[in-house]
Coordinates of C-alpha atoms in Angstrom, one line a residue:
X1 CA 0.1 0.0 0.0
X2 CA 3.0 2.4 0.9
X3 CA 4.2 2.0 -2.9
X4 CA 0.6 2.5 -4.2
X5 CA 0.5 5.7 -2.0
X6 CA 3.7 7.2 -3.1
X7 CA 3.1 6.2 -6.6
X8 CA 0.2 8.8 -6.5
X9 CA 2.3 11.5 -4.8
X10 CA 3.3 14.3 -7.3
X11 CA 6.7 14.4 -8.2
X12 CA 8.4 17.7 -7.3
X13 CA 9.1 18.6 -10.9
X14 CA 5.2 18.5 -11.3
X15 CA 4.5 20.9 -8.5
X16 CA 3.7 24.5 -9.9
X17 CA 4.9 27.5 -8.1
X18 CA 1.9 29.5 -6.8
X19 CA 1.8 32.8 -8.8
X20 CA 3.5 35.9 -6.9
X21 CA 0.6 38.5 -6.5
X22 CA 2.0 42.0 -5.5
X23 CA -0.2 43.5 -2.9
X24 CA -0.1 47.4 -1.9
X25 CA -1.1 49.5 1.2
X26 CA -2.8 53.0 1.2
X27 CA -4.0 54.8 4.5
X28 CA -7.6 55.1 3.1
X29 CA -9.5 53.3 0.3
X30 CA -8.6 54.4 -3.0
X31 CA -11.5 55.8 -5.3
X32 CA -10.4 53.9 -8.7
X33 CA -12.2 53.5 -11.8
X34 CA -9.5 53.1 -14.4
X35 CA -5.9 52.5 -14.9
X36 CA -3.7 52.3 -17.9
X37 CA -0.4 50.4 -19.2
X38 CA 2.8 51.5 -20.9
X39 CA 5.3 49.0 -21.8
X40 CA 6.9 49.1 -18.3
X41 CA 4.5 50.7 -15.9
X42 CA 1.0 50.5 -14.5
X43 CA -0.5 54.1 -14.0
X44 CA -2.9 55.2 -11.3
X45 CA -4.9 58.2 -10.3
X46 CA -4.6 58.1 -6.4
X47 CA -6.7 60.7 -4.6
X48 CA -6.5 62.1 -1.0
X49 CA -9.3 60.3 0.4
X50 CA -11.1 59.2 3.9
X51 CA -14.2 57.3 4.9
X52 CA -17.5 58.9 5.8
X53 CA -18.4 56.7 9.0
X54 CA -22.4 57.1 8.6
X55 CA -22.4 56.8 5.0
X56 CA -20.1 53.6 5.6
X57 CA -22.7 52.4 8.1
X58 CA -25.7 52.8 5.8
X59 CA -23.6 50.8 3.1
X60 CA -23.1 48.1 5.5
X61 CA -26.8 47.9 6.2
X62 CA -27.5 47.7 2.5
X63 CA -29.0 51.2 2.3
X64 CA -26.4 52.6 -0.2
X65 CA -23.3 51.7 -2.1
X66 CA -20.0 51.7 -0.7
X67 CA -18.2 54.2 -3.0
X68 CA -20.5 56.8 -1.9
X69 CA -19.0 56.7 1.5
X70 CA -15.6 57.7 0.0
X71 CA -14.9 61.3 0.6
X72 CA -12.4 63.3 -1.7
X73 CA -10.4 66.1 0.0
X74 CA -11.2 68.8 -2.6
X75 CA -8.9 71.1 -0.6
X76 CA -5.9 68.9 -1.2
X77 CA -3.0 70.3 -3.0
X78 CA -2.2 67.4 -5.0
X79 CA -3.4 64.2 -6.7
X80 CA -0.8 61.7 -7.1
X81 CA 0.0 59.8 -10.7
X82 CA 1.4 56.6 -9.3
X83 CA 3.4 54.4 -11.2
X84 CA 3.9 50.5 -10.5
X85 CA 6.6 48.7 -12.4
X86 CA 5.5 46.0 -14.2
X87 CA 8.2 43.9 -13.4
X88 CA 6.9 43.4 -9.8
X89 CA 4.5 40.8 -11.6
X90 CA 7.8 38.9 -12.4
X91 CA 9.1 38.6 -9.0
X92 CA 9.3 35.0 -7.8
X93 CA 9.6 35.6 -4.0
X94 CA 6.2 36.6 -2.8
X95 CA 7.5 38.4 0.4
X96 CA 9.3 40.8 -1.8
X97 CA 6.1 42.0 -3.1
X98 CA 3.9 41.6 0.0
X99 CA 2.4 44.8 1.9
X100 CA 3.8 47.3 -0.3
X101 CA 3.6 51.0 0.8
X102 CA 2.5 53.0 -2.4
X103 CA 4.2 56.1 -1.0
X104 CA 7.3 55.1 0.6
X105 CA 8.5 52.0 -1.2
X106 CA 11.7 53.2 -3.8
X107 CA 10.3 51.1 -6.6
X108 CA 6.9 53.0 -7.0
X109 CA 6.9 56.5 -8.5
X110 CA 4.5 58.8 -6.8
X111 CA 4.5 61.8 -9.0
X112 CA 2.2 64.8 -7.4
X113 CA 0.2 67.1 -10.0
X114 CA -2.7 69.3 -9.1
X115 CA -5.5 68.2 -7.4
X116 CA -8.1 66.6 -9.7
X117 CA -10.4 63.4 -10.4
X118 CA -10.7 61.1 -13.3
X119 CA -12.8 58.3 -14.3
X120 CA -11.2 57.5 -17.7
X121 CA -7.9 57.6 -19.3
X122 CA -7.4 57.5 -23.0
X123 CA -4.0 56.0 -23.7
X124 CA -0.2 56.1 -22.4
X125 CA 3.1 55.7 -24.0
X126 CA 6.6 56.1 -23.1
X127 CA 8.7 58.3 -25.1
X128 CA 11.7 56.4 -26.4
X129 CA 13.4 59.4 -27.3
X130 CA 12.9 61.5 -24.1
X131 CA 12.1 58.7 -21.8
X132 CA 9.2 60.4 -20.6
X133 CA 5.6 59.0 -20.2
X134 CA 2.7 60.6 -22.0
X135 CA -0.8 59.9 -20.8
X136 CA -4.3 61.4 -21.9
X137 CA -7.2 61.6 -19.4
X138 CA -10.7 63.2 -18.8
X139 CA -9.9 65.4 -15.9
X140 CA -12.8 67.0 -13.5
X141 CA -11.8 69.0 -10.6
X142 CA -14.1 67.6 -7.9
X143 CA -16.3 64.5 -7.6
X144 CA -18.8 63.8 -4.8
X145 CA -20.1 60.1 -5.6
X146 CA -22.8 60.8 -2.9
X147 CA -24.2 63.5 -4.6
X148 CA -24.8 61.7 -7.9
X149 CA -26.3 58.4 -6.6
X150 CA -29.3 57.6 -5.0
X151 CA -27.5 58.0 -1.5
X152 CA -29.1 61.2 -0.2
X153 CA -32.5 61.4 -2.4
X154 CA -33.3 57.8 -2.2
X155 CA -34.1 57.9 -5.9
X156 CA -31.9 57.2 -9.0
X157 CA -29.7 60.2 -9.8
X158 CA -31.6 60.4 -13.6
X159 CA -34.7 61.0 -11.9
X160 CA -33.7 64.4 -10.0
X161 CA -35.0 67.4 -11.5
X162 CA -31.5 69.2 -12.0
X163 CA -29.2 66.1 -12.1
X164 CA -26.0 67.9 -13.2
X165 CA -26.4 70.4 -10.6
X166 CA -23.7 68.4 -8.3
X167 CA -21.6 67.5 -11.3
X168 CA -18.0 69.2 -12.1
X169 CA -17.6 69.9 -15.8
X170 CA -14.8 67.8 -17.5
X171 CA -11.8 68.1 -20.0
X172 CA -9.7 66.2 -21.6
X173 CA -5.9 66.8 -21.2
X174 CA -2.5 65.5 -21.7
X175 CA 0.2 65.1 -18.8
X176 CA 3.8 64.5 -19.7
X177 CA 5.9 62.8 -16.8
X178 CA 9.8 63.3 -16.2
X179 CA 10.5 59.5 -15.0
X180 CA 14.0 59.9 -13.8
X181 CA 13.2 63.1 -11.6
X182 CA 9.9 61.6 -10.9
X183 CA 8.0 64.9 -11.7
X184 CA 6.2 66.7 -14.0
X185 CA 8.0 67.3 -17.5
X186 CA 9.1 70.9 -17.8
X187 CA 8.9 73.2 -21.3
X188 CA 5.5 72.3 -22.2
X189 CA 2.0 73.0 -20.9
X190 CA 1.3 70.3 -18.3
X191 CA -1.1 69.3 -18.4
X192 CA -2.1 70.3 -22.0
X193 CA -5.5 70.8 -22.7
X194 CA -7.0 68.6 -25.8
X195 CA -11.0 69.4 -25.5
X196 CA -13.1 71.4 -22.9
X197 CA -16.2 70.2 -24.6
X198 CA -17.2 68.0 -21.6
X199 CA -15.5 65.2 -22.9
X200 CA -15.9 61.2 -21.5
X201 CA -15.5 57.7 -22.4
X202 CA -12.2 58.3 -24.4
X203 CA -11.6 55.5 -27.4
X204 CA -8.9 54.7 -29.6
X205 CA -7.5 51.8 -31.7
X206 CA -6.7 48.7 -29.7
X207 CA -3.4 48.5 -31.8
X208 CA -2.3 52.1 -30.5
X209 CA -2.6 51.2 -26.7
X210 CA 0.6 51.8 -25.0
X211 CA 1.9 53.2 -28.3
X212 CA 2.1 56.8 -29.3
X213 CA -1.2 57.9 -30.8
X214 CA -2.3 60.9 -32.8
X215 CA -6.2 60.8 -32.5
X216 CA -8.8 60.1 -29.3
X217 CA -12.3 59.4 -30.0
X218 CA -14.7 60.5 -26.8
X219 CA -18.1 61.3 -26.6
X220 CA -18.7 65.4 -26.0
X221 CA -21.4 67.7 -25.6
X222 CA -23.9 68.5 -28.3
X223 CA -22.2 72.0 -28.7
X224 CA -19.3 74.0 -27.8
X225 CA -19.7 75.3 -24.1
X226 CA -18.1 77.8 -21.9
X227 CA -17.9 76.8 -18.3
X228 CA -16.1 77.1 -15.0
X229 CA -14.4 74.1 -14.4
X230 CA -14.1 74.6 -10.7
X231 CA -17.7 75.0 -10.1
X232 CA -20.4 72.1 -10.1
X233 CA -23.6 72.5 -12.2
X234 CA -21.8 73.5 -15.5
X235 CA -21.9 70.1 -16.5
X236 CA -24.4 68.0 -18.8
X237 CA -25.3 65.0 -20.7
X238 CA -23.1 64.0 -23.9
X239 CA -24.9 64.5 -27.1
X240 CA -22.2 64.1 -29.9
X241 CA -18.8 62.5 -30.5
X242 CA -15.4 63.9 -31.2
X243 CA -12.1 63.0 -33.4
X244 CA -9.4 64.9 -30.9
X245 CA -6.1 65.6 -32.6
X246 CA -3.6 65.4 -29.5
X247 CA -0.9 67.0 -31.5
X248 CA -2.9 70.0 -33.0
X249 CA -6.4 70.2 -30.8
X250 CA -7.5 73.2 -33.3
X251 CA -8.0 70.6 -36.0
X252 CA -10.4 68.6 -33.7
X253 CA -13.6 67.4 -35.4
X254 CA -17.1 67.1 -33.9
X255 CA -20.5 65.5 -34.8
X256 CA -23.9 66.4 -32.9
X257 CA -26.8 64.3 -32.6
X258 CA -30.3 65.6 -32.0
X259 CA -31.1 67.0 -28.8
X260 CA -32.9 64.0 -27.9
X261 CA -30.1 61.5 -28.7
X262 CA -27.3 60.5 -26.5
X263 CA -24.4 58.3 -27.5
X264 CA -22.6 55.8 -25.3
X265 CA -18.9 54.9 -26.1
X266 CA -17.5 54.8 -29.4
X267 CA -15.7 51.6 -30.5
X268 CA -12.9 51.5 -33.3
X269 CA -12.9 48.9 -35.9
X270 CA -10.0 48.9 -37.9
X271 CA -10.4 48.8 -41.7
X272 CA -8.9 45.6 -43.6
X273 CA -6.2 46.2 -45.9
X274 CA -5.1 44.4 -48.8
X275 CA -2.3 42.1 -49.7
X276 CA 1.2 43.1 -51.2
X277 CA 2.8 41.2 -54.1
X278 CA 4.3 38.6 -51.8
X279 CA 0.8 37.4 -50.4
X280 CA 1.4 39.4 -46.9
X281 CA -0.8 41.6 -45.2
X282 CA 0.3 44.9 -45.6
X283 CA 1.9 46.8 -42.8
X284 CA 0.0 49.5 -40.8
X285 CA 1.0 53.0 -41.8
X286 CA 1.8 55.6 -39.3
X287 CA -0.1 58.2 -41.3
X288 CA -3.0 55.8 -41.5
X289 CA -3.8 55.6 -37.7
X290 CA -7.4 56.7 -38.2
X291 CA -7.8 54.0 -40.9
X292 CA -11.2 52.8 -38.6
X293 CA -14.7 52.8 -38.7
X294 CA -16.2 54.3 -35.5
X295 CA -19.0 52.3 -34.1
X296 CA -21.4 53.8 -31.5
X297 CA -25.0 53.4 -30.0
X298 CA -27.3 56.1 -29.9
X299 CA -30.3 56.4 -27.4
X300 CA -33.4 58.2 -28.6
X301 CA -34.9 59.4 -25.8
X302 CA -37.8 60.8 -27.4
X303 CA -38.8 57.5 -29.6
X304 CA -37.6 55.5 -27.0
X305 CA -35.2 53.6 -29.4
X306 CA -31.7 52.7 -29.9
X307 CA -29.8 53.3 -33.3
X308 CA -26.2 51.9 -34.3
X309 CA -24.5 54.3 -36.2
X310 CA -20.9 53.5 -38.2
X311 CA -18.8 56.2 -39.1
X312 CA -15.6 56.5 -41.6
X313 CA -13.2 58.7 -39.6
X314 CA -10.5 58.2 -41.9
X315 CA -9.0 61.4 -43.2
X316 CA -9.5 65.1 -42.3
X317 CA -13.0 66.3 -41.9
X318 CA -14.2 62.6 -42.4
X319 CA -16.2 62.5 -39.0
X320 CA -18.0 65.3 -39.5
X321 CA -19.5 63.9 -42.7
X322 CA -21.9 62.0 -40.8
X323 CA -22.4 58.1 -40.3
X324 CA -22.2 55.8 -43.6
X325 CA -24.5 53.4 -41.8
X326 CA -27.3 54.0 -39.6
X327 CA -29.4 51.2 -38.3
X328 CA -32.3 51.0 -35.6
X329 CA -31.9 48.0 -33.3
X330 CA -35.1 45.7 -33.1
X331 CA -35.1 46.4 -29.2
X332 CA -34.6 49.3 -27.3
X333 CA -31.3 49.1 -25.4
X334 CA -30.9 52.0 -22.6
X335 CA -27.7 53.9 -22.2
X336 CA -24.8 52.4 -22.5
X337 CA -21.3 53.1 -20.8
X338 CA -18.3 51.2 -22.0
X339 CA -17.7 48.9 -25.4
X340 CA -14.8 47.1 -27.2
X341 CA -14.1 45.4 -30.5
X342 CA -13.2 41.7 -30.8
X343 CA -11.5 41.5 -34.2
X344 CA -12.3 38.3 -36.1
X345 CA -15.3 37.3 -34.1
X346 CA -18.8 36.8 -35.5
X347 CA -22.1 35.1 -34.7
X348 CA -24.7 32.7 -35.8
X349 CA -27.9 34.1 -35.1
X350 CA -30.2 31.3 -36.3
X351 CA -30.1 29.2 -33.1
X352 CA -31.7 32.2 -31.2
X353 CA -34.1 32.7 -34.0
X354 CA -35.4 29.5 -33.6
X355 CA -35.5 29.5 -29.7
X356 CA -37.2 32.9 -30.1
X357 CA -39.9 31.2 -32.5
X358 CA -40.3 27.6 -30.6
X359 CA -38.8 26.1 -33.4
X360 CA -36.4 23.1 -33.5

């Protein structure tokens, strides 16, 4: 029996080491919705926060969400852009990445910038010439999650008479980080403002992720607006989409929907290129970064319908020509947040049709 049991015992060579999982320590819960990657770093936007005890108690009792119990210190002088080296995930010793203090561990870069809050990043990359990190983000100067949820009113945010009176307006900006000096780079506006048209949900082609990019595609306000970015109540719903030129923002393009139409997040689908004479796929040209179709769902709040729109965004002025396809979905789909494009994925809808009609 001993030989039998020993034969079932796994050999040492067959036993895989458990994965090493870095974990990090903060003095208070971080209010994080998004993060972004470069070749060597993970970037996070870390605010000065604290817990509201009464709100936390309500959350524990199931009367509200926990996020609403996190208070942002809007009077803080700085927000920190925290850079986590991706090499931490390659460590083989768990003890070397246990209980990492984000603001005191020498391996972590915590760069102070002017106090702000963000939900969404667009993209980030490492400039191989200068060694700097460049990233684009949607920035707002204040955020009170409790006022934008059912926490106080007892009803959904969108059913309030003036829902945006507690919301701070947004803008799309670009930061440049001097990594060796652990600071903002000097010699350029930092941040550089790319769009003030209340942008949100910035998108770009997946192939540009972690690489230098020229264009960003957010949802925006229906028309140009003049707002005070430090005051709440100057925000509003998105009613258009944009093609933002991050190098020359004066060339930004905008397309506006009707006053009762509201877009979700844009999704970029690369155009299919031909083959060269050798039977190989043509390489993507840098100047053809915008060789894409933009897909977006638009909610019609008047007729309670949802349309799928496709724009050809290649070339100057292409977005402003309007959609090349507009299709009303067979069912109403409410307001949407995020989307993604999965290249090469197709669906066979025949089984769904048979099931819906009771056919075998």
